[in-house]
Amino acid sequence: MDIAIIGASGYTGGDLIRLLLTHSDADVVAATSRKEDGQSIWKMHPNLKGLCELKFSNPGIGDIEADFVFLAVPHTVAMNYAGELKEKGIKTVDLSADYRLSKEIYEKTYGVEHKAYFEAPYGLPEIHREEIRKAGFVANPGCFPTGATLAAAPLAEKANTIIFDSKTGVSGAGANPSATNQYSNVADSLKAYKWTGHRHLAEMKQEIKGLGSKAVCHFTPHLLPVNRGILTTAHILLDEPMTTEEVSETYEKFYEKEFFVRMQDPVLASVRGSNFCDIAVEAENESTRVVAVSAIDNLVKGASGQAIQNMNIMCGYKETDGLLSAPIFP
Amino acid sequence: MDIAIIGASGYTGGDLIRLLLTHSDADVVAATSRKEDGQSIWKMHPNLKGLCELKFSNPGIGDIEADFVFLAVPHTVAMNYAGELKEKGIKTVDLSADYRLSKEIYEKTYGVEHKAYFEAPYGLPEIHREEIRKAGFVANPGCFPTGATLAAAPLAEKANTIIFDSKTGVSGAGANPSATNQYSNVADSLKAYKWTGHRHLAEMKQEIKGLGSKAVCHFTPHLLPVNRGILTTAHILLDEPMTTEEVSETYEKFYEKEFFVRMQDPVLASVRGSNFCDIAVEAENESTRVVAVSAIDNLVKGASGQAIQNMNIMCGYKETDGLLSAPIFP
Amino acid sequence: MDIAIIGASGYTGGDLIRLLLTHSDADVVAATSRKEDGQSIWKMHPNLKGLCELKFSNPGIGDIEADFVFLAVPHTVAMNYAGELKEKGIKTVDLSADYRLSKEIYEKTYGVEHKAYFEAPYGLPEIHREEIRKAGFVANPGCFPTGATLAAAPLAEKANTIIFDSKTGVSGAGANPSATNQYSNVADSLKAYKWTGHRHLAEMKQEIKGLGSKAVCHFTPHLLPVNRGILTTAHILLDEPMTTEEVSETYEKFYEKEFFVRMQDPVLASVRGSNFCDIAVEAENESTRVVAVSAIDNLVKGASGQAIQNMNIMCGYKETDGLLSAPIFP
Amino acid sequence: MDIAIIGASGYTGGDLIRLLLTHSDADVVAATSRKEDGQSIWKMHPNLKGLCELKFSNPGIGDIEADFVFLAVPHTVAMNYAGELKEKGIKTVDLSADYRLSKEIYEKTYGVEHKAYFEAPYGLPEIHREEIRKAGFVANPGCFPTGATLAAAPLAEKANTIIFDSKTGVSGAGANPSATNQYSNVADSLKAYKWTGHRHLAEMKQEIKGLGSKAVCHFTPHLLPVNRGILTTAHILLDEPMTTEEVSETYEKFYEKEFFVRMQDPVLASVRGSNFCDIAVEAENESTRVVAVSAIDNLVKGASGQAIQNMNIMCGYKETDGLLSAPIFP
């Protein structure tokens, strides 16, 4: 199967190529970039030297010849391409935010008009696998909502309040130099950002509600001195107290068939570079609070790996194909 | 004034000496350590070479000759010394947990019998300055409770639930090598620990309640790849919603006379090495949640600096004496 | 092919298992550890949870049933097992130092008697591939000598002095907590260690001399705040000056058939987790100095990856089998 | 004494202000910045909030009213101001490169014409204290040449070759975001840069030659995942071998009166935030190589601290005034 990656010069583009190198059937035949047109892939992704001889190209969207497309362009840009890809019948995973929300909530959250809206399944396989299987176009979830939703999903129905306190690595801010990813602004330090108004909250609310929950959701992200990874600490306030044993069983059962969700102490280092989401859960004594923590690699389960997982489901491959390289620890 | 530091080979001992070097009147005349007896201070604290010619000593508690003592030994050890120091009338700040809580709560929290209990003021000057001023023995607060209490205090009365989500640097785990502070278990990573049962929660509950609050308090700490610092994100659920303007004013007013509390975007790098606590606060739209975040250096405002601040208050020095070296950024 | 790893609880053991998961034919059937006997592999290597269901075992060396053995035990321990493995005809790669040097130099360098000496090829495939191919027992090189030898080999014959200034990540100090790998002794810092007397110098001298060089070799390592990787800056003083063009051509030619040596700007991040050795070279104007820099992952090309590369050569597999997972950047 | 800092928005400007806060007599009365004109100092230097109420200003050079000026602008800019300051008789330390070298070598090294050349002492007090004492204008050394010269000076006369292999923290690349200081390009990684052609080599050559040495000097810098600090490993090849005892004595004697040079194991963490230069030295057995390593904080002894040390000497203050805050470890 021939794959095109639209917008391949960033970190998610690089990780799509890295992971697809181990896929049994998917060949990246086009990696587009306006800025890097004509350059070897490894000029931007030096880790891939010797493994991928492709060059960046810059075709018009109509000239893309591929069996499958990953849209790895920013939000508001993806919507320019989505319609044509859909019309041409090219299966697509969109890594932008453009098709994750209803039109109304998208426009309110992102403050722009959506010029080419249609409905697409939300590409979180652990929740929406069957819709994804039938889809030609899937909206890949945001990095924070992936970790947050997986952390809270098994208890969503029993919760009245969920506070997601997330901590992300710097690669989430992209590869372009900025004050946000300037080394000395981050290293040996920590800060919160967008304390109450982060756009990803809309996805969390949609997914938690979709699970039949009435819980009020809150979200505050923090910027860690870490390359990759999101740890989400979900403080879940239940209607009725539960024991740690009860909540652990609930999670074990909820995820028992999920290869990529591992029930173990979530530590960023244990999922580095991989599509795993490690989760554990603990109930507080004499309290209705449960703490559920998830660890993902923001560029893999939070972006490129999940996109490939969605592709595998959409195209009938084994869901783990291309996603079996073990995390790197230490 | 002659100062003795009991238990001076660890990080808090080192920072007591470092900071007292700039004090106008306090001279460290004894720095005790059983293990390092006879060694130069700089063997354990190489930063102090050339600035402090003292050697570690190992006197019996009865042989300590000093006007003021800092107890920088572990909990359950401090109680062995406290009584005698009090009897001899040597003013003391105890950096251990032994006198921070009521006897009952201490024994329940730490699972040991308290053999030498008496009441002592809780040494958080921004809350208990007047009691500290009159005291001969002060219990220096824990690092987490310092950041947490300062973050939530101005809204304590209006809150019904407070979730403290704290992130600490590795120096909080002490200088002795362990799996907790092993480099590759921490670097480029993050994890939560003692998700629901951390002992410092007892101090937070005591202080928040002492401020007239009925709020239920929760606490989960995380271990950051950072040398120094604690960032505490306090998710405060109010009875009635407030605006960001209202909560900001509340905080500005609460702390307007406090030199060491700065109302600015809290970032660990901005307080590194100093006694400052940086705080900011934001109310969520259409919600009763307020997010208050505090940043401190765990070894300074969270331990040694606050201990010196207490000493200054107890002894009639300017409260900032020895505490004016600026934070180091970057 | 059934693989046994003797001494599998450390970082090199973990990376052997991680990499062999992607090998087309090698199955790890035994992973031994005295301390962890009976524990699941993922208790020590949490990254491998869900990927490897093996438990640590603790058989006698005579009870090992395997077609191939990796000895991942410390030096002086490997020699206890080597003879029996050789007698039984089990092909083996020894990751310890016990068979890398001549008996005389080993005993002088390590200050112990070698009780079970025999000659074995030095497992640096780029230099000794043909000897390795025929061998039943191969001595896997040290991490520093791998990076150093590859950096200098193409110019060895023309050099009179080579100074290897190496910088290693912390994982080189092993997984056991110690002052060396204590976070705050390493993070946001740097130091040199064993400035003149590091044991690995003996391997560098042996290999450089073996390439027909008369060069005097020097070596100083440094400890980086980095998980994985060794960057070696080889300051090579030539008899006669060369241009950057000439030395680059020399290197390109020397390594033109080597998959794992990539001629590109060596940066630790570009080889993270992989078996690649990135090298570049530059000649100083008006000088006989050439600077050659190599970057490897100390646990992969510097240990486990190279061991698998040797296994592949010894057993007739494709040399890259199990070693094609791309480096993780960022 | 009134101080003006020309170009105060960068890291060296911030550290000048930070350190001068503890000076007994120097008051910063003007901190200029074109971009930040009118902003509070703490907007750029948040560590200084509450300690310094100054605002950035943007006066013409003729309008500067101060007793002493620190020029903290880039090279080629400083020369525009130097002449006028000299004429007006305002004592000045220039932190740029514009007056560190002879006109000829400056123009060759920096590839620009020097429009306003005059001779100024090279502000390395440990070597040029007497010239500095008499000067009205001092050229503050580069960060790398400071660490390198101090590491090699005591043996300069006996050396025939010196290779300076330096490793710098990221703050050396300035506060403006760029690919060089982008977090994920640096963190958990290492690379060499300007392997043979770094401009600072000219200063090293000048100073080593000035000490009566005939040694050929080489220099390669590396970029560390560290905020502050330069570790320089000087590989010194002597004409005749010496013992470690002999070289240590030579260093002890050379620096015996120097407060800011400490003979102890050089580790970046031990000098963090301070004006110290830690040095140790070791001779290799059966070799003419000596390894001398120095550790400095690049922003302090490598820039702002040394500038204040020079000011103190030029103005008759105690040389340590404003420079006694202890390094922060951990």
PDB file of N, CA and C in Angstrom, chain A residues 1-5 20-21 23-30 65-70 89-93 136 307-318 321:
ATOM      1  N   MET A   1       0.838  -1.200   0.000  1.00  0.00           N
ATOM      2  CA  MET A   1       0.000   0.000   0.000  1.00  0.00           C
ATOM      3  C   MET A   1       0.874   1.251   0.000  1.00  0.00           C
ATOM      4  N   ASP A   2       0.562   2.173  -0.899  1.00  0.00           N
ATOM      5  CA  ASP A   2       1.350   3.399  -1.016  1.00  0.00           C
ATOM      6  C   ASP A   2       0.777   4.486  -0.118  1.00  0.00           C
ATOM      7  N   ILE A   3       1.676   5.073   0.656  1.00  0.00           N
ATOM      8  CA  ILE A   3       1.280   6.064   1.644  1.00  0.00           C
ATOM      9  C   ILE A   3       1.825   7.436   1.268  1.00  0.00           C
ATOM     10  N   ALA A   4       0.984   8.454   1.399  1.00  0.00           N
ATOM     11  CA  ALA A   4       1.477   9.830   1.302  1.00  0.00           C
ATOM     12  C   ALA A   4       1.276  10.524   2.638  1.00  0.00           C
ATOM     13  N   ILE A   5       2.295  11.280   3.036  1.00  0.00           N
ATOM     14  CA  ILE A   5       2.201  12.083   4.262  1.00  0.00           C
ATOM     15  C   ILE A   5       2.220  13.550   3.843  1.00  0.00           C
ATOM     16  N   LEU A  20       6.436   3.607  10.183  1.00  0.00           N
ATOM     17  CA  LEU A  20       6.002   2.864   8.989  1.00  0.00           C
ATOM     18  C   LEU A  20       7.140   2.052   8.373  1.00  0.00           C
ATOM     19  N   LEU A  21       8.399   2.386   8.708  1.00  0.00           N
ATOM     20  CA  LEU A  21       9.530   1.588   8.236  1.00  0.00           C
ATOM     21  C   LEU A  21       9.404   0.131   8.665  1.00  0.00           C
ATOM     22  N   HIS A  23       6.410  -1.384   9.113  1.00  0.00           N
ATOM     23  CA  HIS A  23       5.094  -1.914   8.743  1.00  0.00           C
ATOM     24  C   HIS A  23       5.260  -2.966   7.647  1.00  0.00           C
ATOM     25  N   SER A  24       4.451  -3.999   7.722  1.00  0.00           N
ATOM     26  CA  SER A  24       4.614  -5.119   6.787  1.00  0.00           C
ATOM     27  C   SER A  24       4.208  -4.782   5.358  1.00  0.00           C
ATOM     28  N   ASP A  25       3.361  -3.769   5.188  1.00  0.00           N
ATOM     29  CA  ASP A  25       2.825  -3.549   3.841  1.00  0.00           C
ATOM     30  C   ASP A  25       2.785  -2.092   3.403  1.00  0.00           C
ATOM     31  N   ALA A  26       2.967  -1.164   4.310  1.00  0.00           N
ATOM     32  CA  ALA A  26       2.805   0.248   3.954  1.00  0.00           C
ATOM     33  C   ALA A  26       4.131   0.885   3.544  1.00  0.00           C
ATOM     34  N   ASP A  27       4.170   1.463   2.368  1.00  0.00           N
ATOM     35  CA  ASP A  27       5.371   2.142   1.891  1.00  0.00           C
ATOM     36  C   ASP A  27       5.093   3.624   1.743  1.00  0.00           C
ATOM     37  N   VAL A  28       5.887   4.435   2.398  1.00  0.00           N
ATOM     38  CA  VAL A  28       5.736   5.876   2.219  1.00  0.00           C
ATOM     39  C   VAL A  28       6.337   6.242   0.867  1.00  0.00           C
ATOM     40  N   VAL A  29       5.465   6.734  -0.027  1.00  0.00           N
ATOM     41  CA  VAL A  29       5.932   7.075  -1.375  1.00  0.00           C
ATOM     42  C   VAL A  29       5.981   8.581  -1.590  1.00  0.00           C
ATOM     43  N   ALA A  30       5.332   9.329  -0.712  1.00  0.00           N
ATOM     44  CA  ALA A  30       5.399  10.788  -0.827  1.00  0.00           C
ATOM     45  C   ALA A  30       5.355  11.396   0.565  1.00  0.00           C
ATOM     46  N   GLU A  65      -0.628  10.726  -5.518  1.00  0.00           N
ATOM     47  CA  GLU A  65      -1.025   9.361  -5.887  1.00  0.00           C
ATOM     48  C   GLU A  65      -0.659   8.425  -4.761  1.00  0.00           C
ATOM     49  N   ALA A  66      -1.660   7.996  -4.065  1.00  0.00           N
ATOM     50  CA  ALA A  66      -1.399   7.143  -2.903  1.00  0.00           C
ATOM     51  C   ALA A  66      -2.675   6.389  -2.568  1.00  0.00           C
ATOM     52  N   ASP A  67      -2.496   5.287  -1.858  1.00  0.00           N
ATOM     53  CA  ASP A  67      -3.659   4.517  -1.415  1.00  0.00           C
ATOM     54  C   ASP A  67      -4.177   5.010  -0.077  1.00  0.00           C
ATOM     55  N   PHE A  68      -3.309   5.712   0.631  1.00  0.00           N
ATOM     56  CA  PHE A  68      -3.670   6.170   1.962  1.00  0.00           C
ATOM     57  C   PHE A  68      -2.925   7.462   2.252  1.00  0.00           C
ATOM     58  N   VAL A  69      -3.620   8.384   2.895  1.00  0.00           N
ATOM     59  CA  VAL A  69      -2.984   9.675   3.194  1.00  0.00           C
ATOM     60  C   VAL A  69      -3.045   9.960   4.686  1.00  0.00           C
ATOM     61  N   PHE A  70      -1.908  10.414   5.204  1.00  0.00           N
ATOM     62  CA  PHE A  70      -1.890  11.022   6.531  1.00  0.00           C
ATOM     63  C   PHE A  70      -1.794  12.535   6.356  1.00  0.00           C
ATOM     64  N   GLY A  89     -11.800   9.301  -2.850  1.00  0.00           N
ATOM     65  CA  GLY A  89     -11.884   7.981  -2.227  1.00  0.00           C
ATOM     66  C   GLY A  89     -10.569   7.499  -1.642  1.00  0.00           C
ATOM     67  N   ILE A  90      -9.676   8.431  -1.355  1.00  0.00           N
ATOM     68  CA  ILE A  90      -8.409   8.024  -0.713  1.00  0.00           C
ATOM     69  C   ILE A  90      -8.610   7.995   0.794  1.00  0.00           C
ATOM     70  N   LYS A  91      -8.429   6.845   1.379  1.00  0.00           N
ATOM     71  CA  LYS A  91      -8.578   6.738   2.831  1.00  0.00           C
ATOM     72  C   LYS A  91      -7.572   7.651   3.514  1.00  0.00           C
ATOM     73  N   THR A  92      -8.020   8.283   4.567  1.00  0.00           N
ATOM     74  CA  THR A  92      -7.228   9.339   5.186  1.00  0.00           C
ATOM     75  C   THR A  92      -7.367   9.323   6.699  1.00  0.00           C
ATOM     76  N   VAL A  93      -6.243   9.536   7.379  1.00  0.00           N
ATOM     77  CA  VAL A  93      -6.282   9.909   8.793  1.00  0.00           C
ATOM     78  C   VAL A  93      -5.786  11.335   8.896  1.00  0.00           C
ATOM     79  N   GLY A 136     -13.745   5.981   5.924  1.00  0.00           N
ATOM     80  CA  GLY A 136     -12.763   6.356   4.912  1.00  0.00           C
ATOM     81  C   GLY A 136     -11.914   7.529   5.372  1.00  0.00           C
ATOM     82  N   ALA A 307      -2.347   7.231  14.696  1.00  0.00           N
ATOM     83  CA  ALA A 307      -2.774   7.387  13.303  1.00  0.00           C
ATOM     84  C   ALA A 307      -2.538   6.099  12.519  1.00  0.00           C
ATOM     85  N   ILE A 308      -1.410   5.456  12.787  1.00  0.00           N
ATOM     86  CA  ILE A 308      -1.124   4.186  12.116  1.00  0.00           C
ATOM     87  C   ILE A 308      -2.048   3.088  12.634  1.00  0.00           C
ATOM     88  N   GLN A 309      -2.306   3.109  13.924  1.00  0.00           N
ATOM     89  CA  GLN A 309      -3.272   2.160  14.496  1.00  0.00           C
ATOM     90  C   GLN A 309      -4.625   2.316  13.792  1.00  0.00           C
ATOM     91  N   ASN A 310      -5.045   3.549  13.588  1.00  0.00           N
ATOM     92  CA  ASN A 310      -6.292   3.795  12.863  1.00  0.00           C
ATOM     93  C   ASN A 310      -6.223   3.295  11.424  1.00  0.00           C
ATOM     94  N   MET A 311      -5.099   3.570  10.760  1.00  0.00           N
ATOM     95  CA  MET A 311      -4.913   3.081   9.391  1.00  0.00           C
ATOM     96  C   MET A 311      -5.043   1.568   9.353  1.00  0.00           C
ATOM     97  N   ASN A 312      -4.380   0.902  10.294  1.00  0.00           N
ATOM     98  CA  ASN A 312      -4.450  -0.563  10.318  1.00  0.00           C
ATOM     99  C   ASN A 312      -5.885  -1.054  10.440  1.00  0.00           C
ATOM    100  N   ILE A 313      -6.654  -0.404  11.291  1.00  0.00           N
ATOM    101  CA  ILE A 313      -8.051  -0.793  11.479  1.00  0.00           C
ATOM    102  C   ILE A 313      -8.858  -0.511  10.208  1.00  0.00           C
ATOM    103  N   MET A 314      -8.657   0.658   9.625  1.00  0.00           N
ATOM    104  CA  MET A 314      -9.397   1.052   8.424  1.00  0.00           C
ATOM    105  C   MET A 314      -9.088   0.147   7.236  1.00  0.00           C
ATOM    106  N   CYS A 315      -7.857  -0.380   7.190  1.00  0.00           N
ATOM    107  CA  CYS A 315      -7.409  -1.108   6.009  1.00  0.00           C
ATOM    108  C   CYS A 315      -7.325  -2.618   6.229  1.00  0.00           C
ATOM    109  N   GLY A 316      -7.706  -3.076   7.419  1.00  0.00           N
ATOM    110  CA  GLY A 316      -7.732  -4.513   7.635  1.00  0.00           C
ATOM    111  C   GLY A 316      -6.403  -5.148   7.981  1.00  0.00           C
ATOM    112  N   TYR A 317      -5.412  -4.337   8.322  1.00  0.00           N
ATOM    113  CA  TYR A 317      -4.158  -4.922   8.797  1.00  0.00           C
ATOM    114  C   TYR A 317      -4.299  -5.318  10.267  1.00  0.00           C
ATOM    115  N   LYS A 318      -3.354  -6.098  10.739  1.00  0.00           N
ATOM    116  CA  LYS A 318      -3.250  -6.357  12.166  1.00  0.00           C
ATOM    117  C   LYS A 318      -3.068  -4.993  12.859  1.00  0.00           C
ATOM    118  N   ASP A 321       0.476  -3.728  13.539  1.00  0.00           N
ATOM    119  CA  ASP A 321       1.478  -3.701  12.471  1.00  0.00           C
ATOM    120  C   ASP A 321       2.193  -2.341  12.425  1.00  0.00           C
TER     121      ASP A 321
END
